[in-house]
Every structure is written in C-alpha cells, then in structure tokens.
XYZ file of N, CA, C and O in Angstrom:
300
model
N 0.656 -1.193 0.109
C -0.036 0.087 0.256
C 1.149 1.214 0.190
O 2.387 0.790 0.898
N 0.393 2.205 -0.663
C 1.662 3.799 -0.976
C 1.414 4.264 -0.323
O 0.026 4.233 1.154
N 2.053 5.097 0.555
C 2.141 6.447 1.335
C 0.390 7.150 1.498
O 0.321 7.414 1.800
N 1.588 8.427 -0.178
C 0.015 8.975 -0.722
C -0.378 8.142 -2.182
O 0.235 7.702 -3.060
N -2.128 8.572 -2.514
C -2.530 8.630 -4.048
C -2.935 10.332 -4.575
O -3.026 10.689 -3.633
N -2.648 9.919 -6.066
C -2.758 10.971 -6.353
C -3.657 10.747 -7.407
O -3.073 9.765 -8.712
N -5.001 10.826 -7.577
C -5.485 10.508 -8.942
C -5.533 11.919 -10.158
O -5.905 12.737 -9.768
N -4.638 11.583 -10.850
C -5.390 11.648 -12.419
C -5.746 11.544 -13.281
O -5.088 12.265 -14.453
N -6.390 10.586 -13.342
C -7.269 10.238 -14.342
C -8.457 11.617 -15.221
O -8.752 12.137 -14.574
N -8.261 10.774 -16.382
C -8.698 12.267 -17.260
C -7.890 13.983 -17.748
O -7.921 14.340 -18.077
N -6.577 13.423 -16.805
C -5.582 14.784 -17.387
C -4.790 14.544 -18.230
O -3.788 12.387 -17.955
N -4.186 14.674 -19.344
C -3.113 14.844 -20.056
C -1.662 14.846 -19.763
O -2.004 16.389 -18.673
N -0.971 13.827 -20.473
C 0.573 14.876 -19.850
C 0.605 15.761 -20.744
O 0.613 16.454 -21.999
N 1.413 16.976 -20.255
C 2.235 16.303 -18.807
C 1.851 16.758 -17.382
O 2.769 16.492 -16.320
N 0.549 16.772 -17.352
C -0.193 17.605 -16.058
C -0.165 16.235 -15.160
O 0.224 16.633 -14.000
N -0.532 14.923 -15.272
C 0.458 14.175 -14.612
C 1.407 13.730 -14.116
O 2.106 13.866 -12.781
N 2.331 14.255 -15.051
C 4.048 13.541 -14.335
C 3.988 15.452 -13.571
O 4.910 15.271 -12.611
N 3.496 16.495 -14.045
C 3.920 17.939 -12.825
C 2.938 17.339 -11.843
O 3.898 17.701 -10.415
N 1.961 17.467 -11.481
C 1.023 16.356 -10.278
C 2.667 15.718 -9.528
O 2.554 15.321 -8.703
N 2.653 14.761 -9.767
C 3.346 13.416 -9.486
C 4.559 13.898 -8.796
O 5.005 13.766 -8.228
N 5.323 14.819 -9.205
C 6.677 15.349 -8.894
C 6.024 16.854 -8.101
O 7.566 16.287 -7.340
N 5.533 16.958 -8.006
C 5.026 18.319 -6.510
C 5.005 16.998 -6.352
O 4.554 17.637 -4.159
N 3.486 15.889 -5.667
C 3.187 15.210 -4.765
C 4.668 14.046 -4.337
O 4.215 14.725 -2.828
N 5.820 14.332 -4.822
C 7.356 13.481 -4.481
C 7.289 14.155 -3.695
O 8.463 13.543 -2.591
N 7.311 15.401 -4.482
C 8.117 16.495 -3.573
C 8.024 16.400 -1.764
O 8.755 16.796 -0.814
N 6.806 16.191 -1.296
C 5.977 16.136 -0.083
C 6.237 15.262 0.548
O 6.264 14.071 1.402
N 7.049 14.301 -0.156
C 7.046 12.518 0.373
C 8.837 12.189 1.487
O 9.604 13.353 1.299
N 8.742 11.767 1.871
C 9.968 11.192 2.380
C 10.766 10.024 1.971
O 9.797 9.539 0.806
N 12.227 10.768 1.914
C 13.002 8.773 1.160
C 12.028 8.198 1.540
O 12.391 8.192 2.580
N 12.357 7.033 0.684
C 11.658 6.040 1.292
C 10.026 5.896 0.860
O 9.480 3.860 0.841
N 9.874 7.009 1.409
C 7.900 6.706 1.018
C 7.201 6.294 -0.477
O 8.104 7.001 -1.485
N 6.073 6.020 -1.330
C 6.008 6.367 -2.756
C 4.518 6.397 -2.822
O 3.776 6.898 -1.495
N 4.631 6.770 -3.527
C 3.077 7.393 -4.782
C 2.404 6.610 -5.035
O 3.017 6.465 -6.540
N 1.481 6.171 -5.133
C 0.039 5.938 -6.233
C 0.215 7.155 -7.394
O -0.850 7.586 -6.570
N -0.090 6.290 -8.417
C -1.010 7.216 -9.782
C -1.755 6.645 -10.094
O -1.508 5.756 -10.911
N -2.809 7.248 -10.444
C -3.714 6.316 -10.981
C -4.641 7.538 -12.393
O -4.139 8.753 -12.195
N -3.740 7.682 -13.648
C -3.787 7.877 -14.652
C -4.777 7.357 -15.552
O -4.529 5.824 -15.532
N -5.333 7.530 -16.885
C -6.269 7.736 -17.809
C -5.459 7.653 -19.009
O -6.210 6.672 -19.906
N -4.002 8.115 -19.163
C -3.602 8.724 -20.604
C -2.730 7.756 -21.356
O -1.808 7.022 -20.130
N -2.553 7.104 -22.265
C -1.965 5.991 -22.481
C -0.806 6.288 -22.455
O 0.191 5.747 -22.854
N -0.146 7.906 -22.946
C 1.008 8.024 -22.614
C 1.601 8.154 -21.775
O 3.106 8.404 -21.202
N 0.888 7.906 -20.500
C 1.484 7.981 -19.622
C 2.803 7.134 -18.719
O 3.689 7.016 -17.722
N 2.614 5.538 -19.568
C 3.418 4.464 -19.044
C 5.072 5.113 -20.083
O 5.265 4.814 -18.803
N 4.607 5.712 -20.942
C 5.706 6.022 -20.989
C 7.176 6.756 -20.619
O 8.092 7.625 -20.586
N 5.978 8.149 -20.306
C 6.266 9.608 -19.026
C 6.844 8.942 -17.626
O 8.283 9.509 -17.409
N 5.932 8.405 -17.614
C 6.753 7.635 -15.689
C 7.370 6.823 -16.106
O 8.550 7.448 -14.692
N 8.564 6.075 -17.297
C 8.544 5.041 -17.498
C 10.483 6.511 -17.483
O 11.653 6.198 -16.546
N 10.542 7.337 -17.235
C 10.768 8.324 -18.405
C 11.382 9.204 -17.159
O 12.728 9.759 -16.839
N 10.314 9.890 -17.160
C 10.748 10.624 -15.313
C 11.270 9.355 -14.012
O 11.986 9.958 -13.614
N 10.625 7.862 -13.541
C 11.592 7.691 -12.893
C 13.146 7.234 -13.203
O 13.994 8.290 -12.930
N 13.417 7.674 -14.942
C 15.031 7.518 -15.116
C 15.950 8.525 -15.425
O 17.202 8.490 -14.828
N 14.780 9.793 -15.411
C 15.517 10.973 -15.206
C 16.035 11.305 -13.689
O 16.571 12.549 -13.620
N 15.039 10.854 -12.695
C 14.704 11.904 -11.596
C 15.489 10.130 -10.269
O 15.762 11.396 -9.205
N 15.221 9.894 -11.033
C 16.548 8.735 -9.845
C 15.176 8.244 -8.688
O 15.795 6.734 -8.136
N 13.904 8.180 -9.008
C 12.970 7.778 -8.603
C 13.135 6.243 -9.171
O 13.157 5.438 -9.953
N 12.078 5.120 -8.570
C 11.880 3.457 -8.004
C 10.548 3.264 -8.744
O 9.432 3.838 -7.831
N 10.456 2.887 -10.486
C 9.523 2.140 -10.355
C 9.013 1.220 -9.220
O 9.744 0.609 -9.700
N 7.800 1.094 -8.468
C 8.031 -0.132 -7.733
C 6.772 -0.896 -8.748
O 6.679 -1.929 -8.653
N 5.550 -0.373 -9.261
C 4.811 -1.317 -9.214
C 4.223 -0.298 -10.634
O 3.868 0.429 -10.325
N 3.857 -1.521 -11.622
C 2.515 -0.637 -12.481
C 1.513 -1.765 -12.896
O 2.199 -3.226 -12.756
N 0.658 -1.080 -13.427
C -0.567 -1.562 -14.003
C -1.117 -1.281 -14.874
O -1.158 -0.052 -14.415
N -2.354 -1.963 -15.701
C -2.791 -1.095 -16.828
C -4.131 -2.317 -16.790
O -4.307 -3.635 -17.105
N -5.330 -2.104 -16.491
C -6.621 -2.065 -17.554
C -7.931 -1.718 -17.436
O -8.093 -0.580 -16.606
N -8.358 -1.746 -18.397
C -9.667 -1.220 -18.223
C -9.135 0.287 -19.119
O -10.246 0.805 -18.243
N -8.326 0.400 -19.413
C -7.693 2.737 -20.006
C -7.423 3.304 -18.446
O -7.625 4.042 -18.095
N -7.592 2.297 -17.335
C -6.812 3.009 -15.759
C -5.038 2.253 -16.014
O -5.302 0.925 -15.884
N -4.160 3.644 -15.684
C -2.950 3.360 -15.121
C -2.694 2.875 -14.216
O -2.815 4.421 -13.112
N -2.218 2.154 -13.617
C -1.043 2.452 -12.028
C -0.499 2.462 -12.021
O 0.706 1.076 -11.824
N 0.466 3.123 -11.093
C 1.817 3.641 -11.461
C 2.078 3.725 -9.659
O 1.728 4.951 -8.538
N 3.841 2.830 -8.912
C 3.937 3.437 -7.757
C 5.346 3.823 -7.595
O 6.167 2.807 -8.231
N 4.782 4.841 -7.851
C 6.543 5.316 -6.893
C 6.982 5.281 -6.064
O 6.751 6.115 -5.123
N 8.465 4.903 -5.642
C 8.975 5.175 -4.670
C 10.106 6.349 -4.744
O 11.156 6.914 -5.654
N 10.076 7.162 -3.984
C 11.276 7.789 -3.648
C 12.268 8.017 -3.083
O 12.567 7.088 -1.875
N 13.298 8.407 -3.902
C 15.085 7.903 -3.446
C 15.136 8.952 -3.855
O 15.451 10.129 -4.641
N 15.922 9.668 -2.235
C 16.636 11.086 -1.644
C 16.044 11.922 -1.967
O 15.519 12.560 -2.942
C-alpha cells in the first residue's frame, strides 16, 4: 500500500507528471506515491520520469483504460 495516492484520471500529459513531481516532493525518501491515470502516454512518460529523476518504479498495472503506478521517492 502506497503512502499517498494521486488521482490523475482524465488528465493528459504532462499534467500527471507535473502533479506527481509535486506530490513526490512532499514525501520523505523511501515513501511511495500511487498514481492513477487514464492517459495511455503516461506509461512511457512515467518510465522516463523515473529514469531521469532517479526515483524507483515499484509497481505498474494496466486494465480497463486505467494505469496505476507506484513510485518510491529516492533521496
């Protein structure tokens, strides 16, 4: 279970990324953020976001047009 959840359903990129970036700043290192999104482009965007920021993608799920990501804040 994630420490916080961000509902980004109905938003198109880059808004889910921007909101996730802001939400992760509120977390301590090691805490996790669950993001719920409906934009199919969010899959590649969150992969790139984690790769460039150093945060860790812990889980991804996809089903019925809903994308779920759990990202751990690293440092």
